[in-house]
Amino acid sequence: MIGSSLTLLLAPVSPPVLSFNRLSHFHSSPLFASDLLRATSRRLVLATKTLSISTMANTSEENSGNLKKQLAKLFEASLRETVPSKHDVEPLVAACTAKFGDYQCNNAMSLWSKIKGKNTDFKGPPAVGQAIMKNLPPSEMIESCSVAGPGFVNVVLSKTWLAEKIQNMLVDGIDTWAPKFSIKRAVVDFSSPNIAKEMHVGHLRSTIIGDTLARMLEFSKVDVLRRNHVGDWGTQFGMLIEFLFEKFPNFEDVNERAIGDLQAFYKASKQRFDTDSAFKERAQKAVVCLQGGEPKYRQAWAQICDISRKEFDKVYQRLGVHLEEKGESFYNPFIPGLIEGLSNKGLVQESEGARVIFIEGINIPLIVVKSDGGYNYASTDLAALWYRLNEDKAEWIIYVTDVGQQQHFDMVFKAAKRAGWLPAGDCMFPKASHVGFGLVLGDDGKRFRTRATEVVRLVDLLDEAKTRSKAALVERGKAEEWTEEELEQTAEAIGYGAIKYADLKNNRLTNYTFNYDQMLNDKGNTAVYLLYAHARICSIIRKSGKDIEELKKTGVLVLAHPDERALGLHLLQFAETVEEACTNLLPNVLCEYLYNLSEYFTKFYSNCQVVGSAEETSRLLLCEATAVVMRKCFFLLGIVPVYKI
């Protein structure tokens, strides 16, 4: 539970601008789960050559927030000098995991394998490493270098240079540390509820993960189209419309209060469809009328969609998520022409009465027209992909759905490559990627449900977290100290933030257990602990009585103590962390960075007096830099920070 020592108060927050429309799925590149799991480790070396969506910037200013890229630029020059005959060698730079330095260049061994026995003066990898170190251009950012083992070049960064870069960020803003990507526009397709059905925890994962990926790309100056691909088209609408006509003859006047629980309305119509043959026949005719564009049926369809949309918006408002709706119905008109075009290319073949595309390496075909002549998910997803490439002009299209849809999207992407819509290579643009995620489990290890068969309603799930947070605050007397608005805002920040972080901190491919007590614990790797850490930093700055904005202009930041330096180095690794999380589509990488940042700060604050010390000004600036980076992490994760204890 939230500890008794924790009392959080939000600073005034203006309401987010929300645009609520339809939801969609996310698709991520066909990567193996093991590859993505390995990518979560901070020990993973994201060498420059593997960053497919980034480019080597031309100047140090363009890389001002990215230590790894700035070092890579220096080692690139050294490699050209060391092996001028090898023009395709990319610098392999990684943060050190040992105590030899801050970063490491790992090119020596691979270079040796290329030049061994080819009239080289080098005697082995260590000699290559020595040459790489010797040929490094002079730079203020490097304090010292050494060569270890089979040619690893270890770099210790200058603490004076580190301090200067942090202070520049405080003056110029953290946006100067945003990653630089080569792409200009991306589509993020996430959430994807179905009309007339409740959103559940599966939609929670898609919505939270998709929103965070969109936020990270937007922070990186990518134009992100947040697409909500709701299930708003199909044969089920025949039974819904016919049931609406039957229950409400004057259906034009029907609203959500008249219909009541839309999920119950859907179940009742489905029961009639399954048990009443006359109703079933009318429902099937209603589908034809709807697809034919008859006004009465289109109006009824629009009413059902609007009622559903209002229910979806309740979830999005709580989560602070905005999307632009372009559901299945939007892409339906494009399907006939698309199928004709694919057929003209010889991709579509007849198979058992259906029209299909055969995919190499997969023993089942991709059905694009069913045997009854109807379209399906593959038809719609191909049309959506075509539209996003040709009309939206997106360079990266990302779909966020459960891992069970991995093969489906893999087949859709391979069909698009066969059609020439996408390049053959997975690292070339434009590209499409499927971002899969695992299940949400209950304490019993099974799919999370409220009762034996009922899936949890997402609105109820979120409200329960807020209710528990508020109850803990009231129990400690905060109802008497704060206004009702402050109490509500704080409960929302804790409750909703706890649910988001509990999801995002896990590798998205894995299942995770939903447990309120663990989520709302103020100790360990939880949102509550991190919100508390941020509030404590803000309290330290306030208690100093100093004007932090004035200190940014007049003060000087110094990283003299080892714990100051360790904290400063971690702060400066923010940009490369966001880039790694974006490149691998793994929000948990950012969560791990944030938690480690709070740990570095705790160690610094335990060993370095701030207020009243001779180094007060410098350390207050370091506190402020930590708070700024934490707030940006919170923002990217969709979590509202708190400012007072």
XYZ file of C-alpha atoms in Angstrom:
645
model
C 0.000 0.000 0.000
C 1.000 3.634 -0.258
C 3.299 4.300 2.673
C 2.163 6.479 5.526
C 5.018 8.869 4.882
C 3.867 9.546 1.381
C 1.568 12.446 0.736
C 1.545 13.656 -2.821
C 0.199 16.884 -4.196
C -0.072 17.735 -7.839
C 1.020 21.029 -9.238
C -1.735 22.678 -11.275
C -2.092 20.723 -14.478
C -4.054 21.993 -17.442
C -6.298 19.324 -18.913
C -4.819 17.564 -21.927
C -6.241 18.289 -25.340
C -8.053 15.105 -26.233
C -9.206 13.970 -29.631
C -11.291 10.848 -29.194
C -12.001 8.787 -32.230
C -11.477 5.178 -33.212
C -8.756 2.827 -32.049
C -6.510 0.533 -34.024
C -3.926 -2.218 -33.715
C -0.150 -1.927 -33.791
C 1.990 -4.053 -36.063
C 5.722 -4.437 -35.421
C 8.416 -5.821 -37.592
C 8.635 -9.592 -37.746
C 11.348 -9.931 -35.128
C 11.868 -13.039 -33.082
C 10.768 -12.823 -29.449
C 14.239 -13.804 -28.308
C 15.732 -10.868 -30.198
C 13.371 -8.414 -28.532
C 13.888 -9.939 -25.114
C 17.639 -9.609 -25.482
C 17.158 -5.997 -26.467
C 15.702 -5.164 -23.076
C 19.009 -5.683 -21.318
C 20.944 -2.508 -20.693
C 24.002 -4.542 -21.613
C 22.792 -4.740 -25.177
C 25.157 -2.891 -27.444
C 23.074 -0.796 -29.756
C 25.882 -0.067 -32.161
C 25.382 2.782 -34.542
C 24.904 0.460 -37.483
C 21.922 -1.280 -35.849
C 19.931 1.895 -35.345
C 17.848 1.547 -38.455
C 15.656 4.588 -37.803
C 18.463 6.928 -36.845
C 21.173 8.550 -38.853
C 24.634 9.690 -37.955
C 24.268 13.432 -37.527
C 26.691 15.711 -39.300
C 27.675 17.903 -36.403
C 28.190 17.561 -32.690
C 25.349 20.046 -32.148
C 22.908 17.648 -33.801
C 24.018 14.969 -31.355
C 24.147 17.306 -28.377
C 22.211 15.003 -26.078
C 23.486 11.635 -27.253
C 26.805 10.553 -25.757
C 26.957 7.337 -27.736
C 26.511 9.095 -31.072
C 29.067 11.762 -30.268
C 31.602 9.115 -29.359
C 30.663 7.106 -32.441
C 31.475 10.155 -34.560
C 34.963 10.316 -33.031
C 35.579 6.597 -33.464
C 34.317 6.794 -37.035
C 37.138 9.230 -37.801
C 39.622 6.994 -35.997
C 38.557 3.884 -37.911
C 38.997 5.645 -41.250
C 42.518 6.568 -40.193
C 43.285 3.123 -38.780
C 41.995 1.061 -41.724
C 41.566 3.433 -44.679
C 40.902 0.501 -47.011
C 37.767 -0.517 -45.107
C 35.114 2.086 -45.852
C 32.140 0.091 -44.591
C 33.266 -0.216 -40.960
C 30.754 1.299 -38.557
C 31.838 2.183 -35.017
C 30.568 -0.254 -32.369
C 30.157 1.889 -29.270
C 28.465 0.726 -26.075
C 28.120 1.868 -22.496
C 30.549 -0.060 -20.309
C 29.219 -2.683 -17.936
C 32.512 -2.951 -16.037
C 34.603 -0.392 -14.145
C 37.072 0.206 -16.965
C 35.349 3.335 -18.242
C 32.092 4.923 -19.289
C 31.934 3.690 -22.881
C 33.734 1.129 -24.994
C 34.558 0.735 -28.675
C 34.410 -2.929 -29.677
C 35.638 -2.865 -33.296
C 39.107 -4.382 -32.857
C 38.197 -8.075 -33.015
C 35.866 -7.795 -36.015
C 38.367 -5.574 -37.806
C 41.171 -8.058 -37.197
C 39.110 -10.822 -38.803
C 38.810 -8.660 -41.940
C 42.463 -7.622 -42.263
C 44.237 -10.709 -40.901
C 46.719 -12.081 -43.464
C 46.198 -9.139 -45.841
C 49.547 -7.321 -45.650
C 48.730 -5.667 -42.343
C 51.269 -4.461 -39.792
C 48.954 -5.327 -36.909
C 49.792 -8.437 -34.880
C 46.367 -9.037 -33.404
C 43.215 -7.396 -31.978
C 45.042 -5.639 -29.090
C 47.288 -3.849 -31.570
C 44.251 -2.822 -33.607
C 42.674 -1.461 -30.426
C 45.813 0.514 -29.615
C 45.766 2.059 -33.094
C 42.086 2.954 -32.808
C 42.785 4.681 -29.492
C 45.839 6.508 -30.874
C 43.929 7.766 -33.931
C 41.043 9.240 -31.951
C 40.690 12.969 -32.761
C 41.254 15.326 -29.812
C 38.000 16.012 -27.971
C 36.948 17.896 -24.862
C 34.491 15.136 -24.018
C 37.201 12.490 -23.421
C 39.245 12.513 -20.229
C 41.217 9.319 -20.815
C 41.320 6.092 -22.847
C 42.755 2.628 -22.326
C 42.823 -0.683 -24.168
C 41.774 -3.883 -22.435
C 41.577 -7.540 -23.396
C 41.290 -8.251 -27.127
C 41.394 -4.597 -28.159
C 38.441 -3.074 -26.315
C 38.970 0.701 -26.249
C 37.612 2.037 -22.950
C 36.709 5.704 -22.663
C 36.377 7.819 -19.523
C 34.405 10.982 -20.198
C 35.421 14.363 -18.837
C 33.343 15.310 -15.798
C 33.807 18.981 -16.699
C 32.340 18.319 -20.140
C 29.483 16.249 -18.658
C 28.606 19.061 -16.244
C 28.627 21.614 -19.041
C 26.243 19.540 -21.169
C 23.803 19.098 -18.286
C 23.869 22.816 -17.546
C 23.233 23.584 -21.225
C 20.161 21.361 -21.079
C 18.844 23.249 -18.059
C 19.113 26.501 -19.987
C 18.068 25.328 -23.443
C 15.470 22.729 -22.410
C 15.345 18.940 -22.509
C 14.007 18.942 -26.056
C 17.632 19.526 -27.094
C 18.248 15.946 -25.900
C 15.570 14.471 -28.147
C 16.803 11.660 -30.443
C 17.259 12.440 -34.119
C 15.630 9.997 -36.537
C 15.782 9.882 -40.301
C 12.031 9.295 -40.703
C 9.590 12.182 -40.779
C 6.199 10.481 -40.360
C 4.954 7.349 -38.628
C 1.571 5.726 -38.060
C 0.954 4.164 -34.661
C -2.132 1.940 -34.781
C -3.300 0.986 -31.302
C -6.146 0.165 -28.893
C -8.683 -1.230 -31.427
C -11.868 -1.975 -29.505
C -14.874 -3.401 -31.292
C -18.083 -1.434 -31.584
C -20.825 -2.597 -29.182
C -18.318 -4.448 -27.011
C -16.621 -3.413 -23.790
C -12.971 -2.489 -23.675
C -10.989 -4.920 -21.505
C -7.458 -5.385 -20.176
C -6.223 -6.520 -23.585
C -7.158 -3.099 -24.919
C -5.462 -1.574 -21.872
C -2.084 -2.993 -22.905
C -2.480 -1.916 -26.522
C -3.615 1.579 -25.509
C -0.874 2.176 -22.929
C 1.964 0.699 -25.003
C 0.803 2.427 -28.183
C 0.476 5.801 -26.486
C 4.004 5.554 -25.061
C 5.513 4.595 -28.415
C 3.698 7.518 -30.029
C 4.918 9.897 -27.320
C 8.541 8.803 -27.728
C 8.390 9.241 -31.500
C 6.678 12.628 -31.143
C 9.380 13.728 -28.692
C 11.896 12.717 -31.368
C 10.269 15.195 -33.794
C 8.493 12.501 -35.824
C 5.036 13.412 -37.121
C 2.917 10.632 -35.583
C -0.533 9.724 -36.871
C -2.291 8.047 -33.939
C -4.730 5.721 -35.646
C -7.637 4.009 -33.943
C -8.681 1.051 -36.107
C -11.976 0.196 -34.413
C -14.018 -2.801 -35.485
C -16.947 -0.848 -36.919
C -17.827 -2.929 -39.978
C -18.905 -6.476 -40.649
C -21.748 -8.959 -40.552
C -22.395 -8.478 -36.808
C -23.915 -5.076 -37.550
C -26.833 -6.713 -39.310
C -28.046 -8.313 -36.089
C -27.327 -5.154 -34.058
C -29.268 -2.915 -36.431
C -32.198 -5.321 -36.735
C -32.344 -5.696 -32.944
C -32.294 -1.900 -32.604
C -35.238 -1.597 -35.020
C -37.123 -4.259 -33.096
C -36.540 -2.777 -29.635
C -36.945 0.862 -30.660
C -39.279 1.469 -33.636
C -38.436 5.191 -33.381
C -34.726 4.418 -33.385
C -33.823 7.980 -34.469
C -34.495 9.161 -30.904
C -32.473 6.442 -29.201
C -29.490 7.384 -27.048
C -27.096 5.524 -24.766
C -29.444 5.815 -21.783
C -32.260 4.134 -23.687
C -30.080 1.255 -24.835
C -28.311 0.946 -21.468
C -25.464 -1.548 -21.317
C -24.253 -1.886 -24.905
C -22.484 -5.144 -24.097
C -25.789 -6.617 -22.859
C -27.471 -5.241 -25.986
C -24.895 -7.053 -28.128
C -25.357 -10.335 -26.236
C -29.133 -10.130 -26.511
C -28.971 -9.513 -30.266
C -26.519 -12.401 -30.667
C -28.837 -14.708 -28.762
C -31.731 -13.763 -31.058
C -29.491 -14.309 -34.092
C -28.507 -17.793 -32.914
C -31.997 -18.965 -31.903
C -34.467 -17.188 -34.207
C -34.158 -18.093 -37.894
C -36.522 -15.326 -39.019
C -34.497 -12.736 -37.108
C -31.287 -14.177 -38.564
C -32.650 -13.791 -42.093
C -33.634 -10.171 -41.438
C -30.203 -9.504 -39.941
C -28.458 -10.887 -43.006
C -30.578 -8.679 -45.238
C -29.738 -5.730 -43.004
C -26.032 -6.277 -43.724
C -26.738 -6.022 -47.451
C -28.746 -2.841 -46.914
C -26.000 -1.336 -44.759
C -23.259 -2.147 -47.235
C -25.462 -0.868 -50.035
C -25.630 2.512 -48.337
C -29.356 2.696 -47.538
C -29.811 5.837 -45.344
C -31.956 4.185 -42.651
C -29.391 1.463 -42.046
C -26.444 3.824 -42.230
C -28.114 6.057 -39.635
C -28.729 3.144 -37.286
C -25.131 1.995 -37.736
C -23.844 5.498 -36.975
C -25.950 5.658 -33.797
C -24.559 2.371 -32.514
C -21.009 3.534 -33.282
C -21.561 6.853 -31.500
C -22.864 5.154 -28.369
C -19.837 2.850 -28.303
C -17.484 5.733 -28.922
C -18.774 7.575 -25.869
C -17.977 4.525 -23.750
C -14.489 4.266 -25.239
C -13.906 7.954 -24.542
C -14.424 7.381 -20.825
C -11.341 5.159 -20.867
C -9.274 7.524 -22.989
C -10.121 10.478 -20.776
C -8.905 8.597 -17.719
C -5.705 7.526 -19.452
C -5.053 10.913 -21.066
C -4.789 9.269 -24.483
C -5.839 10.769 -27.796
C -6.326 8.959 -31.080
C -7.694 9.677 -34.530
C -10.375 7.257 -35.605
C -10.054 5.486 -38.928
C -11.755 2.138 -38.450
C -12.503 -0.788 -40.706
C -15.357 1.046 -42.440
C -12.995 3.804 -43.591
C -10.826 1.385 -45.570
C -13.663 -0.782 -46.924
C -14.177 1.260 -50.138
C -10.512 0.763 -51.092
C -10.614 -3.041 -50.945
C -12.126 -3.907 -54.377
C -9.580 -1.842 -56.296
C -6.774 -3.130 -54.132
C -7.734 -6.777 -54.750
C -7.974 -6.075 -58.470
C -4.517 -4.526 -58.466
C -2.994 -7.464 -56.594
C -4.744 -9.858 -58.976
C -3.317 -8.034 -61.983
C 0.135 -8.560 -60.490
C -0.536 -12.277 -60.279
C -0.473 -12.379 -56.480
C -4.097 -13.447 -55.892
C -5.058 -17.029 -56.685
C -8.196 -19.146 -56.369
C -8.169 -21.767 -53.590
C -11.210 -23.799 -52.483
C -13.573 -21.074 -53.633
C -11.683 -18.278 -51.866
C -9.156 -15.826 -53.279
C -5.829 -16.002 -51.493
C -2.200 -14.893 -51.518
C 0.371 -17.606 -50.885
C 3.241 -16.588 -48.615
C 6.602 -18.317 -48.921
C 7.538 -20.258 -45.798
C 3.996 -20.306 -44.379
C 1.818 -23.365 -44.978
C -1.496 -21.506 -44.917
C -2.492 -18.832 -47.440
C -3.602 -15.290 -46.675
C -7.300 -15.211 -47.542
C -8.234 -11.826 -49.027
C -11.721 -12.718 -50.353
C -13.768 -15.387 -48.581
C -15.561 -18.162 -50.459
C -18.855 -16.275 -50.040
C -17.323 -13.197 -51.674
C -16.977 -11.251 -48.441
C -13.911 -9.454 -47.135
C -12.084 -10.157 -43.885
C -9.395 -8.782 -41.576
C -6.656 -9.461 -44.126
C -8.549 -7.488 -46.776
C -9.004 -4.542 -44.439
C -5.451 -4.623 -43.079
C -3.986 -4.703 -46.593
C -6.176 -1.742 -47.565
C -5.136 0.134 -44.414
C -1.455 -0.560 -45.075
C -1.769 0.604 -48.674
C -3.561 3.783 -47.574
C -0.986 4.583 -44.912
C 1.860 4.183 -47.358
C 0.297 5.996 -50.299
C -2.102 8.534 -48.782
C -0.704 9.154 -45.307
C 2.861 8.973 -46.703
C 4.045 7.182 -43.573
C 7.571 5.797 -43.479
C 7.031 3.574 -40.454
C 3.710 1.888 -39.666
C 3.496 0.329 -36.214
C 0.664 -1.959 -35.080
C 0.144 -2.799 -31.399
C -1.859 -5.975 -30.790
C -1.497 -9.157 -28.750
C 1.194 -11.663 -29.727
C -1.483 -14.005 -31.046
C -1.779 -11.813 -34.152
C 1.925 -11.999 -34.973
C 1.531 -14.499 -37.821
C -1.377 -12.602 -39.340
C 0.612 -9.386 -39.602
C 3.723 -11.220 -40.696
C 1.700 -12.562 -43.638
C 0.202 -9.147 -44.411
C 3.653 -7.537 -44.442
C 5.116 -10.275 -46.645
C 2.201 -9.903 -49.055
C 2.930 -6.156 -49.171
C 6.563 -6.908 -49.976
C 5.503 -9.256 -52.781
C 3.319 -6.462 -54.130
C 6.251 -4.063 -54.064
C 4.693 -1.769 -51.472
C 7.484 -2.408 -48.974
C 11.190 -3.031 -49.587
C 12.493 -6.562 -49.104
C 14.861 -5.717 -46.247
C 13.493 -5.328 -42.710
C 15.899 -2.446 -41.995
C 14.816 -0.378 -44.996
C 12.081 2.226 -45.168
C 9.190 2.425 -45.498
C 8.581 -0.440 -43.105
C 5.789 -2.009 -41.078
C 6.245 -3.463 -37.605
C 4.050 -5.540 -35.330
C 4.356 -4.782 -31.615
C 3.044 -7.841 -29.827
C 2.237 -8.087 -26.138
C 1.359 -10.842 -23.685
C -1.632 -11.465 -21.446
C -2.707 -9.754 -18.245
C -3.041 -12.438 -15.563
C -4.797 -12.636 -12.228
C -3.204 -13.862 -8.997
C -4.239 -17.386 -9.992
C -2.000 -17.222 -13.057
C -4.961 -17.294 -15.438
C -6.352 -14.610 -17.732
C -7.462 -11.693 -15.574
C -11.233 -11.750 -14.927
C -13.575 -10.440 -12.273
C -15.743 -13.540 -12.071
C -15.614 -17.028 -13.508
C -16.221 -15.953 -17.103
C -16.533 -12.167 -17.196
C -13.602 -10.127 -18.494
C -12.880 -7.021 -16.399
C -14.307 -3.755 -17.734
C -11.473 -1.324 -18.243
C -13.308 1.657 -16.761
C -13.954 -0.311 -13.560
C -10.313 -1.385 -13.421
C -9.057 2.190 -13.605
C -11.626 3.550 -11.189
C -10.712 0.930 -8.605
C -7.065 2.012 -8.670
C -8.084 5.632 -8.178
C -10.507 4.693 -5.379
C -7.811 2.788 -3.501
C -5.355 5.649 -3.913
C -7.875 8.181 -2.657
C -8.837 6.016 0.323
C -5.183 5.801 1.393
C -4.831 9.588 1.174
C -8.054 10.199 3.128
C -6.926 7.722 5.768
C -3.881 9.910 6.406
C -5.962 13.046 6.818
C -5.345 14.650 3.463
C -9.054 15.338 2.952
C -8.721 17.984 5.675
C -5.499 19.475 4.276
C -6.316 19.559 0.584
C -9.162 20.731 -1.576
C -11.353 18.051 -3.132
C -9.826 18.862 -6.518
C -6.291 18.340 -5.194
C -7.336 15.065 -3.618
C -8.941 13.856 -6.854
C -5.947 14.860 -8.989
C -3.476 13.161 -6.674
C -5.551 9.977 -6.502
C -5.739 9.911 -10.306
C -1.999 10.496 -10.719
C -1.177 7.643 -8.370
C -3.904 5.229 -9.449
C -3.716 5.613 -13.207
C 0.056 6.062 -13.156
C 0.466 2.871 -11.122
C -1.502 0.816 -13.650
C 0.389 2.272 -16.606
C 3.827 1.754 -15.103
C 3.060 -1.785 -13.933
C 2.315 -2.639 -17.555
C 5.120 -0.694 -19.223
C 7.958 -1.809 -16.931
C 7.549 -5.398 -18.144
C 8.878 -6.636 -21.435
C 5.730 -6.336 -23.534
C 6.128 -9.856 -24.942
C 5.680 -11.414 -21.521
C 2.508 -11.930 -19.500
C 2.223 -9.945 -16.273
C 0.148 -10.323 -13.126
C -2.301 -7.549 -12.271
C -2.120 -6.850 -8.547
C -3.293 -3.592 -6.970
C -1.209 -3.994 -3.809
C 1.990 -4.415 -5.794
C 1.156 -1.559 -8.167
C 0.340 0.855 -5.344
C 3.329 -0.058 -3.189
C 5.587 2.934 -2.497
C 8.713 0.766 -2.387
C 10.487 -0.956 -5.251
C 10.098 -0.428 -8.957
C 6.630 1.136 -8.960
C 5.122 4.382 -10.205
C 4.338 5.398 -6.624
C 7.992 5.065 -5.592
C 9.103 7.088 -8.608
C 6.462 9.778 -8.103
C 7.590 9.999 -4.483
C 11.228 10.355 -5.567
C 10.326 13.206 -7.907
C 8.244 14.954 -5.247
C 11.150 14.672 -2.806
C 13.528 16.323 -5.272
C 11.071 19.183 -5.776
C 10.800 19.540 -1.980
C 14.600 19.775 -1.623
C 14.701 22.617 -4.151
C 11.797 24.461 -2.497
C 13.274 24.153 0.995
C 16.516 25.738 -0.185
C 14.650 28.987 -0.712
C 16.639 29.605 -3.874
C 15.220 30.683 -7.226
C 16.162 27.706 -9.383
C 15.512 29.631 -12.604
C 17.990 32.284 -11.512
C 20.535 29.623 -10.540
C 20.314 28.167 -14.041
C 21.569 31.506 -15.381
C 24.177 32.337 -12.753
C 25.228 29.080 -11.098
C 27.850 26.561 -12.191
C 27.315 22.825 -12.043
C 30.305 20.735 -10.916
C 30.518 16.924 -10.753
C 33.310 16.571 -8.210
C 32.004 13.767 -5.983
C 31.885 10.244 -7.527
C 28.142 10.023 -6.845
C 27.572 13.390 -8.516
C 29.464 12.168 -11.551
C 27.582 8.845 -11.685
C 24.245 10.678 -11.551
C 25.363 13.180 -14.188
C 26.510 10.438 -16.558
C 23.188 8.619 -16.212
C 21.290 11.838 -16.920
C 23.225 12.252 -20.155
C 22.318 8.731 -21.247
C 18.663 9.753 -21.490
C 18.692 10.463 -25.246
C 20.281 7.163 -26.250
C 17.855 5.334 -23.947
C 14.818 6.892 -25.623
C 16.353 6.067 -28.996
C 16.902 2.448 -27.974
C 13.340 2.162 -26.660
C 12.000 3.595 -29.945
C 14.213 1.547 -32.209
C 13.295 -1.728 -30.509
C 9.719 -0.644 -29.698
C 10.287 -1.553 -26.034
C 8.934 0.933 -23.463
C 10.377 -1.118 -20.580
C 13.848 0.139 -21.571
C 12.745 3.657 -20.606
C 11.147 2.386 -17.376
C 14.396 0.697 -16.403
C 16.295 3.913 -17.075
C 13.856 5.916 -14.920
C 14.059 3.517 -11.999
C 17.867 3.485 -12.174
C 17.849 7.287 -12.281
C 15.943 7.389 -8.996
C 18.463 4.965 -7.500
C 21.426 7.065 -8.650
C 19.769 10.132 -7.139
C 19.115 8.370 -3.829
C 22.789 7.416 -3.562
C 23.873 10.943 -4.453
C 21.527 12.526 -1.915
C 22.590 10.078 0.798
C 26.270 10.926 0.376
C 26.195 14.552 -0.761
C 24.611 17.254 1.398
C 22.677 19.691 -0.750
C 21.042 22.503 1.237
C 23.516 24.380 3.419
C 26.628 22.850 1.842
C 29.436 24.731 0.141
C 28.329 23.036 -3.077
C 24.666 23.966 -2.622
C 24.237 25.848 -5.917
C 25.836 23.118 -8.008
C 23.919 20.361 -6.260
C 20.608 22.187 -6.539
C 21.230 22.390 -10.295
C 21.916 18.643 -10.343
C 18.664 18.088 -8.418
C 16.789 20.207 -10.941
C 18.336 18.360 -13.892
C 17.249 15.065 -12.337
C 13.700 16.351 -11.838
C 13.541 17.639 -15.421
C 14.615 14.284 -16.858
C 12.239 12.399 -14.559
C 9.336 14.586 -15.658
C 10.128 13.942 -19.303
C 10.250 10.202 -18.607
C 6.880 10.440 -16.852
C 5.463 12.345 -19.809
C 6.722 9.777 -22.301
C 5.137 7.032 -20.199
C 1.854 8.946 -19.970
C 2.166 9.462 -16.195
C 1.276 12.761 -14.481
C 4.016 13.821 -12.007
C 3.408 15.033 -8.459
C 5.347 17.893 -6.918
C 4.799 18.016 -3.173
C 5.248 15.640 -0.272
